[in-house]
Amino acid sequence: MWSSTPHFILTDIFSHLPIVDVGECLIVCRSWNSILQDEYYWKRRLKEDWGIDSLRETHQPCSWISEYKRLHCMQSKSNSKPWATLNVHDNEVLHVNMSHCGHYIITSSKDKSFIVWKISEYSSRGITMFKRVYFPSWVAVVQSLFNELDSLLLVSGVAEEPIMGQVMIYSFPKCKHIKTVNCIPYDSFGSWLDNTFFIVGDFDEASYSAVVTMHSVFQNTPPKYVYSDPNSNQEYLYHCKSFETCNSKRDPYKKFLFYACSRSTLVNHSLAVAVFTGVMTSNSEFERDGLLALTLKHDDDEEVNLKRHLLKKRISGEPSDYHGSFKNIVDLKAAVIGINANKNLEKVFVNCRPWISEDNPSEISMDIQLKIFDFDLNIQRTISKAEAVTPSSRFFLIHVSSSSLYAISGDEKGKIHVFDSNYNIYICSLSGHSNVVSCAAISPTNDNFICSVSDDHSIMFWDMGH
């Protein structure tokens, strides 16, 4: 009977079996094994078992069998434990960022310090403290970011007296202070625009609206408005923060700026995007000068100084040579608590807590939604998995991180949630922290390496490949 059954009928039967039983069918006979090695069968199972609406033409894995296996193996990591835990910070750890070369991690904390960690191997013995910098006059170090060349650090924090936001630029690896920029409100932070220019949120008292200003690391020029007409969207710029910049995949001279903003409330509830053209420092020019090769040898001060000299020599013109324009805005009717842009996938991942009533922003839900947009801010999917515990009057920033395969986010119950960034689906959750996980980051060089930080003062490292 089975030997005479057409293959398409057997394929349909096998598609209804649990994946464990499919493994048993593989060893029944050669005919069944041949059917179950068919790529079409596994592409169909991938869509049905994971609830994928459609398989994007832009994402074509080399094998649908291996793609299904990757997701199935990642799903089985729910009970995984961190392979290393560090308890060095003396207060809540708010943010973590990984260098683009994959060898360094920087953590920011309410203990008024940031720590740079060096990773020589994926083991507890392979993680060492490289640098630690204290800020006695700050309430907290909120966020620290490497630039694309891993040659500079952008450190955002809250100054104590008078209370305001501050952004400081440090050299790397020496961690020497270069520049300080003040910003209002105190919780408006900075982000890199390119390797030597950065943006900061501020408040313009003349127009009584929030603005985004651009600054040069090495040039002593006054700050410039991000847009050619900073008041063109004044009604939506009561507050403006949570910046995320991203290069264009198709045009090296175009950059995107995504930011959360608000119109009539102190809590950001809208997502906006602006586009820049005429970027002065392109990576292709750096590569021809051999500049990127120098970033691999951080321990050689002479080479680092040479790299800085090349940066200064290459840059010409004023910050006003950038031409920015407002593109689009979407009112999410939710408190925006985290933004991440992915250049390769051309997606924006946004964590938010929806308003309980669409007309009343004072009460927000305990659900943390991950909203996924394209670069034109068209919504692709909303996933509700993370949870909150704090009331509307006092909620936490929960940052998002993504790679070519995964997007990850913490929540207020101590969990880390892993999503597939291509298919926009939830995969699994990791447990280990005992308090809010405000940030988790994926290594730029290894999609399976995750670092998470928490209000329980700990830093945890996860290897999802084993």
Tab-separated table of N, CA and C in Angstrom, residues 34-170:
chain	number	residue	atom	x	y	z
A	34	SER	N	13.809	9.764	0.917
A	34	SER	CA	13.950	10.630	-0.250
A	34	SER	C	12.874	11.717	-0.258
A	35	ILE	N	11.641	11.348	0.101
A	35	ILE	CA	10.545	12.319	0.142
A	35	ILE	C	10.822	13.399	1.194
A	36	LEU	N	11.310	12.956	2.350
A	36	LEU	CA	11.531	13.892	3.458
A	36	LEU	C	12.822	14.693	3.310
A	37	GLN	N	13.573	14.460	2.270
A	37	GLN	CA	14.736	15.301	1.974
A	37	GLN	C	14.389	16.375	0.943
A	38	ASP	N	13.146	16.377	0.517
A	38	ASP	CA	12.728	17.329	-0.512
A	38	ASP	C	12.651	18.738	0.077
A	39	GLU	N	13.242	19.713	-0.619
A	39	GLU	CA	13.279	21.095	-0.130
A	39	GLU	C	11.886	21.710	-0.067
A	40	TYR	N	11.031	21.365	-1.010
A	40	TYR	CA	9.678	21.919	-1.000
A	40	TYR	C	8.945	21.524	0.273
A	41	TYR	N	9.124	20.268	0.717
A	41	TYR	CA	8.446	19.803	1.929
A	41	TYR	C	8.841	20.662	3.132
A	42	TRP	N	10.126	20.952	3.271
A	42	TRP	CA	10.585	21.700	4.441
A	42	TRP	C	10.240	23.183	4.332
A	43	LYS	N	10.155	23.703	3.136
A	43	LYS	CA	9.694	25.081	2.962
A	43	LYS	C	8.235	25.201	3.391
A	44	ARG	N	7.438	24.178	3.033
A	44	ARG	CA	6.032	24.166	3.434
A	44	ARG	C	5.898	24.025	4.945
A	45	ARG	N	6.702	23.146	5.546
A	45	ARG	CA	6.642	22.963	7.006
A	45	ARG	C	7.059	24.222	7.737
A	46	LEU	N	8.020	24.920	7.177
A	46	LEU	CA	8.494	26.159	7.798
A	46	LEU	C	7.361	27.169	7.888
A	47	LYS	N	6.599	27.320	6.824
A	47	LYS	CA	5.491	28.273	6.816
A	47	LYS	C	4.379	27.835	7.762
A	48	GLU	N	4.062	26.543	7.754
A	48	GLU	CA	2.936	26.063	8.551
A	48	GLU	C	3.264	25.982	10.036
A	49	ASP	N	4.421	25.436	10.371
A	49	ASP	CA	4.758	25.225	11.787
A	49	ASP	C	5.087	26.521	12.515
A	50	TRP	N	5.612	27.514	11.787
A	50	TRP	CA	6.034	28.754	12.436
A	50	TRP	C	5.080	29.911	12.168
A	51	GLY	N	4.012	29.649	11.461
A	51	GLY	CA	3.032	30.702	11.241
A	51	GLY	C	3.559	31.859	10.422
A	52	ILE	N	4.378	31.549	9.421
A	52	ILE	CA	4.962	32.587	8.580
A	52	ILE	C	3.993	32.903	7.449
A	53	ASP	N	3.646	34.181	7.316
A	53	ASP	CA	2.674	34.585	6.303
A	53	ASP	C	3.212	34.365	4.894
A	54	SER	N	4.441	34.792	4.687
A	54	SER	CA	5.052	34.630	3.368
A	54	SER	C	6.556	34.586	3.539
A	55	LEU	N	7.229	33.904	2.646
A	55	LEU	CA	8.678	33.813	2.668
A	55	LEU	C	9.228	34.847	1.700
A	56	ARG	N	9.947	35.825	2.243
A	56	ARG	CA	10.449	36.934	1.448
A	56	ARG	C	11.414	36.454	0.378
A	57	GLU	N	11.249	36.992	-0.816
A	57	GLU	CA	12.134	36.610	-1.913
A	57	GLU	C	13.563	37.066	-1.660
A	58	THR	N	13.697	38.135	-0.840
A	58	THR	CA	15.040	38.657	-0.567
A	58	THR	C	15.822	37.767	0.382
A	59	HIS	N	15.126	36.872	1.073
A	59	HIS	CA	15.806	35.953	1.991
A	59	HIS	C	15.639	34.537	1.466
A	60	GLN	N	16.645	34.029	0.813
A	60	GLN	CA	16.622	32.681	0.271
A	60	GLN	C	17.779	31.886	0.867
A	61	PRO	N	17.522	31.090	1.904
A	61	PRO	CA	18.597	30.300	2.504
A	61	PRO	C	19.096	29.242	1.528
A	62	CYS	N	20.302	28.781	1.762
A	62	CYS	CA	20.873	27.764	0.876
A	62	CYS	C	20.122	26.446	0.976
A	63	SER	N	19.450	26.213	2.093
A	63	SER	CA	18.689	24.975	2.273
A	63	SER	C	17.531	25.230	3.228
A	64	TRP	N	16.313	24.856	2.812
A	64	TRP	CA	15.171	25.002	3.703
A	64	TRP	C	15.215	23.984	4.837
A	65	ILE	N	15.870	22.873	4.597
A	65	ILE	CA	16.036	21.884	5.673
A	65	ILE	C	16.892	22.471	6.794
A	66	SER	N	18.020	23.059	6.427
A	66	SER	CA	18.902	23.657	7.436
A	66	SER	C	18.231	24.859	8.095
A	67	GLU	N	17.381	25.578	7.347
A	67	GLU	CA	16.676	26.725	7.920
A	67	GLU	C	15.675	26.266	8.977
A	68	TYR	N	14.957	25.201	8.683
A	68	TYR	CA	14.018	24.665	9.671
A	68	TYR	C	14.785	24.159	10.898
A	69	LYS	N	15.896	23.492	10.655
A	69	LYS	CA	16.697	22.974	11.754
A	69	LYS	C	17.233	24.104	12.629
A	70	ARG	N	17.630	25.217	11.994
A	70	ARG	CA	18.147	26.365	12.764
A	70	ARG	C	17.094	26.896	13.724
A	71	LEU	N	15.866	27.081	13.223
A	71	LEU	CA	14.801	27.596	14.075
A	71	LEU	C	14.413	26.590	15.155
A	72	HIS	N	14.359	25.315	14.784
A	72	HIS	CA	13.989	24.281	15.759
A	72	HIS	C	15.037	24.184	16.868
A	73	CYS	N	16.307	24.247	16.495
A	73	CYS	CA	17.381	24.175	17.507
A	73	CYS	C	17.370	25.405	18.392
A	74	MET	N	17.115	26.586	17.799
A	74	MET	CA	17.063	27.800	18.607
A	74	MET	C	15.889	27.757	19.571
A	75	GLN	N	14.772	27.208	19.129
A	75	GLN	CA	13.609	27.094	20.001
A	75	GLN	C	13.897	26.210	21.215
A	76	SER	N	14.744	25.226	21.029
A	76	SER	CA	15.074	24.312	22.123
A	76	SER	C	15.999	24.943	23.159
A	77	LYS	N	16.448	26.189	22.922
A	77	LYS	CA	17.367	26.850	23.847
A	77	LYS	C	16.658	27.535	25.009
A	78	SER	N	15.342	27.375	25.110
A	78	SER	CA	14.583	28.079	26.145
A	78	SER	C	15.100	27.796	27.547
A	79	ASN	N	15.644	26.625	27.762
A	79	ASN	CA	16.142	26.257	29.093
A	79	ASN	C	17.646	26.467	29.230
A	80	SER	N	18.239	27.145	28.263
A	80	SER	CA	19.689	27.371	28.313
A	80	SER	C	20.063	28.286	29.474
A	81	LYS	N	21.264	28.092	29.969
A	81	LYS	CA	21.807	28.928	31.040
A	81	LYS	C	22.991	29.723	30.490
A	82	PRO	N	23.247	30.898	31.036
A	82	PRO	CA	24.399	31.688	30.573
A	82	PRO	C	25.702	30.972	30.866
A	83	TRP	N	26.667	31.100	29.939
A	83	TRP	CA	27.954	30.448	30.170
A	83	TRP	C	28.887	31.317	31.006
A	84	ALA	N	28.496	32.555	31.256
A	84	ALA	CA	29.296	33.418	32.124
A	84	ALA	C	28.396	34.502	32.706
A	85	THR	N	28.629	34.833	33.971
A	85	THR	CA	27.900	35.900	34.657
A	85	THR	C	28.892	36.774	35.407
A	86	LEU	N	28.789	38.090	35.194
A	86	LEU	CA	29.671	39.044	35.866
A	86	LEU	C	28.844	39.932	36.783
A	87	ASN	N	29.351	40.162	37.995
A	87	ASN	CA	28.695	41.039	38.960
A	87	ASN	C	29.716	42.066	39.453
A	88	VAL	N	30.050	42.997	38.587
A	88	VAL	CA	31.063	44.007	38.894
A	88	VAL	C	30.434	45.369	39.148
A	89	HIS	N	29.414	45.726	38.404
A	89	HIS	CA	28.738	47.006	38.612
A	89	HIS	C	28.063	47.019	39.991
A	90	ASP	N	28.022	48.202	40.607
A	90	ASP	CA	27.457	48.348	41.950
A	90	ASP	C	26.012	48.816	41.942
A	91	ASN	N	25.429	48.954	40.765
A	91	ASN	CA	24.044	49.406	40.669
A	91	ASN	C	23.440	48.831	39.385
A	92	GLU	N	22.242	49.272	39.058
A	92	GLU	CA	21.545	48.751	37.882
A	92	GLU	C	22.374	48.987	36.612
A	93	VAL	N	22.440	47.968	35.753
A	93	VAL	CA	23.136	48.079	34.467
A	93	VAL	C	22.077	48.372	33.412
A	94	LEU	N	22.235	49.502	32.715
A	94	LEU	CA	21.174	50.018	31.863
A	94	LEU	C	21.340	49.699	30.383
A	95	HIS	N	22.592	49.473	29.946
A	95	HIS	CA	22.798	49.347	28.503
A	95	HIS	C	24.057	48.546	28.224
A	96	VAL	N	24.072	47.859	27.078
A	96	VAL	CA	25.254	47.132	26.622
A	96	VAL	C	25.376	47.336	25.114
A	97	ASN	N	26.597	47.498	24.646
A	97	ASN	CA	26.860	47.669	23.219
A	97	ASN	C	28.123	46.893	22.865
A	98	MET	N	28.134	46.270	21.683
A	98	MET	CA	29.284	45.485	21.241
A	98	MET	C	30.027	46.216	20.132
A	99	SER	N	31.346	46.112	20.158
A	99	SER	CA	32.146	46.710	19.091
A	99	SER	C	31.906	45.963	17.791
A	100	HIS	N	32.149	46.650	16.666
A	100	HIS	CA	31.899	46.049	15.368
A	100	HIS	C	32.887	44.927	15.045
A	101	CYS	N	34.062	44.979	15.671
A	101	CYS	CA	35.025	43.903	15.456
A	101	CYS	C	34.701	42.674	16.290
A	102	GLY	N	33.798	42.820	17.281
A	102	GLY	CA	33.368	41.688	18.085
A	102	GLY	C	34.248	41.353	19.267
A	103	HIS	N	35.296	42.151	19.515
A	103	HIS	CA	36.235	41.832	20.590
A	103	HIS	C	35.998	42.617	21.875
A	104	TYR	N	35.109	43.616	21.840
A	104	TYR	CA	34.889	44.450	23.019
A	104	TYR	C	33.402	44.625	23.276
A	105	ILE	N	33.068	44.786	24.564
A	105	ILE	CA	31.709	45.075	25.006
A	105	ILE	C	31.782	46.232	25.988
A	106	ILE	N	30.838	47.156	25.901
A	106	ILE	CA	30.796	48.269	26.842
A	106	ILE	C	29.452	48.257	27.561
A	107	THR	N	29.478	48.349	28.888
A	107	THR	CA	28.266	48.344	29.701
A	107	THR	C	28.166	49.666	30.457
A	108	SER	N	26.939	50.176	30.588
A	108	SER	CA	26.671	51.463	31.236
A	108	SER	C	25.758	51.229	32.433
A	109	SER	N	26.008	51.969	33.520
A	109	SER	CA	25.312	51.646	34.768
A	109	SER	C	24.948	52.893	35.579
A	110	LYS	N	24.028	52.687	36.515
A	110	LYS	CA	23.668	53.724	37.471
A	110	LYS	C	24.734	53.919	38.542
A	111	ASP	N	25.788	53.097	38.534
A	111	ASP	CA	26.885	53.327	39.478
A	111	ASP	C	27.837	54.410	38.986
A	112	LYS	N	27.390	55.186	37.971
A	112	LYS	CA	28.112	56.334	37.429
A	112	LYS	C	29.372	55.937	36.668
A	113	SER	N	29.364	54.781	36.049
A	113	SER	CA	30.550	54.349	35.310
A	113	SER	C	30.152	53.559	34.079
A	114	PHE	N	31.075	53.509	33.122
A	114	PHE	CA	30.978	52.527	32.047
A	114	PHE	C	32.218	51.641	32.099
A	115	ILE	N	32.048	50.392	31.703
A	115	ILE	CA	33.146	49.425	31.709
A	115	ILE	C	33.279	48.840	30.307
A	116	VAL	N	34.496	48.822	29.797
A	116	VAL	CA	34.787	48.151	28.538
A	116	VAL	C	35.386	46.785	28.861
A	117	TRP	N	34.792	45.736	28.299
A	117	TRP	CA	35.253	44.368	28.510
A	117	TRP	C	35.902	43.849	27.233
A	118	LYS	N	36.996	43.130	27.393
A	118	LYS	CA	37.667	42.526	26.245
A	118	LYS	C	37.354	41.041	26.220
A	119	ILE	N	36.986	40.532	25.039
A	119	ILE	CA	36.627	39.124	24.882
A	119	ILE	C	37.666	38.455	23.993
A	120	SER	N	38.412	37.559	24.571
A	120	SER	CA	39.415	36.823	23.814
A	120	SER	C	38.921	35.448	23.391
A	121	GLU	N	37.973	34.897	24.163
A	121	GLU	CA	37.359	33.605	23.822
A	121	GLU	C	36.027	33.516	24.536
A	122	TYR	N	35.154	32.618	24.040
A	122	TYR	CA	33.825	32.474	24.624
A	122	TYR	C	33.873	31.541	25.831
A	123	SER	N	34.455	32.062	26.907
A	123	SER	CA	34.491	31.353	28.181
A	123	SER	C	34.632	32.398	29.275
A	124	SER	N	34.332	32.002	30.517
A	124	SER	CA	34.424	32.957	31.624
A	124	SER	C	35.843	33.474	31.802
A	125	ARG	N	36.845	32.668	31.442
A	125	ARG	CA	38.235	33.110	31.544
A	125	ARG	C	38.628	34.043	30.414
A	126	GLY	N	37.818	34.058	29.337
A	126	GLY	CA	38.155	34.876	28.179
A	126	GLY	C	37.598	36.283	28.237
A	127	ILE	N	36.926	36.659	29.336
A	127	ILE	CA	36.356	37.996	29.488
A	127	ILE	C	37.120	38.743	30.571
A	128	THR	N	37.725	39.859	30.216
A	128	THR	CA	38.508	40.645	31.172
A	128	THR	C	38.095	42.107	31.091
A	129	MET	N	38.198	42.801	32.240
A	129	MET	CA	37.908	44.227	32.261
A	129	MET	C	39.053	44.976	31.585
A	130	PHE	N	38.717	45.765	30.577
A	130	PHE	CA	39.726	46.483	29.805
A	130	PHE	C	39.894	47.918	30.306
A	131	LYS	N	38.792	48.647	30.483
A	131	LYS	CA	38.814	50.019	30.994
A	131	LYS	C	37.551	50.265	31.809
A	132	ARG	N	37.685	51.143	32.830
A	132	ARG	CA	36.509	51.598	33.568
A	132	ARG	C	36.648	53.099	33.805
A	133	VAL	N	35.593	53.848	33.463
A	133	VAL	CA	35.605	55.303	33.602
A	133	VAL	C	34.429	55.721	34.473
A	134	TYR	N	34.706	56.539	35.505
A	134	TYR	CA	33.681	57.034	36.417
A	134	TYR	C	33.298	58.463	36.062
A	135	PHE	N	32.040	58.821	36.375
A	135	PHE	CA	31.524	60.168	36.171
A	135	PHE	C	30.915	60.635	37.492
A	136	PRO	N	31.723	61.198	38.391
A	136	PRO	CA	31.226	61.559	39.738
A	136	PRO	C	30.079	62.559	39.726
A	137	SER	N	30.012	63.427	38.720
A	137	SER	CA	28.974	64.463	38.685
A	137	SER	C	27.695	63.996	37.993
A	138	TRP	N	27.657	62.758	37.558
A	138	TRP	CA	26.475	62.222	36.876
A	138	TRP	C	25.603	61.405	37.820
A	139	VAL	N	24.325	61.369	37.506
A	139	VAL	CA	23.410	60.479	38.211
A	139	VAL	C	23.585	59.047	37.714
A	140	ALA	N	23.779	58.914	36.399
A	140	ALA	CA	23.930	57.587	35.804
A	140	ALA	C	24.532	57.716	34.416
A	141	VAL	N	25.236	56.666	34.005
A	141	VAL	CA	25.645	56.517	32.607
A	141	VAL	C	24.562	55.674	31.943
A	142	VAL	N	23.866	56.252	30.991
A	142	VAL	CA	22.670	55.623	30.449
A	142	VAL	C	22.963	54.778	29.218
A	143	GLN	N	23.909	55.218	28.379
A	143	GLN	CA	24.143	54.522	27.124
A	143	GLN	C	25.539	54.841	26.615
A	144	SER	N	26.231	53.840	26.070
A	144	SER	CA	27.556	54.032	25.485
A	144	SER	C	27.607	53.270	24.163
A	145	LEU	N	28.118	53.938	23.108
A	145	LEU	CA	28.090	53.361	21.770
A	145	LEU	C	29.454	53.479	21.086
A	146	PHE	N	29.902	52.398	20.449
A	146	PHE	CA	31.074	52.447	19.581
A	146	PHE	C	30.678	53.077	18.248
A	147	ASN	N	31.607	53.841	17.649
A	147	ASN	CA	31.368	54.237	16.266
A	147	ASN	C	31.716	53.077	15.350
A	148	GLU	N	31.494	53.241	14.067
A	148	GLU	CA	31.617	52.109	13.144
A	148	GLU	C	33.052	51.598	13.041
A	149	LEU	N	34.030	52.477	13.248
A	149	LEU	CA	35.433	52.072	13.181
A	149	LEU	C	35.975	51.584	14.525
A	150	ASP	N	35.130	51.606	15.562
A	150	ASP	CA	35.563	51.234	16.911
A	150	ASP	C	36.728	52.099	17.382
A	151	SER	N	36.754	53.351	16.958
A	151	SER	CA	37.828	54.255	17.340
A	151	SER	C	37.375	55.314	18.332
A	152	LEU	N	36.051	55.463	18.512
A	152	LEU	CA	35.496	56.470	19.411
A	152	LEU	C	34.318	55.888	20.170
A	153	LEU	N	34.039	56.466	21.352
A	153	LEU	CA	32.893	56.089	22.163
A	153	LEU	C	31.996	57.304	22.359
A	154	LEU	N	30.695	57.112	22.196
A	154	LEU	CA	29.706	58.142	22.501
A	154	LEU	C	29.000	57.723	23.774
A	155	VAL	N	29.165	58.519	24.833
A	155	VAL	CA	28.653	58.171	26.162
A	155	VAL	C	27.568	59.172	26.554
A	156	SER	N	26.355	58.684	26.809
A	156	SER	CA	25.224	59.539	27.215
A	156	SER	C	24.928	59.308	28.687
A	157	GLY	N	24.635	60.400	29.387
A	157	GLY	CA	24.323	60.286	30.800
A	157	GLY	C	23.515	61.461	31.291
A	158	VAL	N	23.225	61.455	32.592
A	158	VAL	CA	22.425	62.502	33.222
A	158	VAL	C	23.284	63.202	34.265
A	159	ALA	N	23.506	64.496	34.064
A	159	ALA	CA	24.271	65.288	35.036
A	159	ALA	C	23.388	65.606	36.237
A	160	GLU	N	24.017	65.739	37.412
A	160	GLU	CA	23.258	65.862	38.652
A	160	GLU	C	22.885	67.298	38.971
A	161	GLU	N	23.830	68.232	38.908
A	161	GLU	CA	23.568	69.626	39.271
A	161	GLU	C	24.197	70.555	38.248
A	162	PRO	N	23.412	71.300	37.466
A	162	PRO	CA	21.948	71.158	37.343
A	162	PRO	C	21.611	69.904	36.560
A	163	ILE	N	20.407	69.377	36.763
A	163	ILE	CA	20.037	68.145	36.098
A	163	ILE	C	19.797	68.402	34.609
A	164	MET	N	20.531	67.695	33.772
A	164	MET	CA	20.404	67.811	32.324
A	164	MET	C	21.112	66.620	31.693
A	165	GLY	N	20.836	66.408	30.416
A	165	GLY	CA	21.527	65.351	29.701
A	165	GLY	C	22.881	65.822	29.208
A	166	GLN	N	23.827	64.925	29.156
A	166	GLN	CA	25.148	65.226	28.610
A	166	GLN	C	25.608	64.076	27.724
A	167	VAL	N	26.260	64.432	26.621
A	167	VAL	CA	26.867	63.458	25.734
A	167	VAL	C	28.357	63.753	25.673
A	168	MET	N	29.169	62.743	25.959
A	168	MET	CA	30.618	62.902	25.930
A	168	MET	C	31.224	61.941	24.911
A	169	ILE	N	32.246	62.418	24.229
A	169	ILE	CA	32.965	61.606	23.258
A	169	ILE	C	34.321	61.234	23.840
A	170	TYR	N	34.657	59.953	23.771
A	170	TYR	CA	35.935	59.445	24.270
A	170	TYR	C	36.671	58.731	23.143
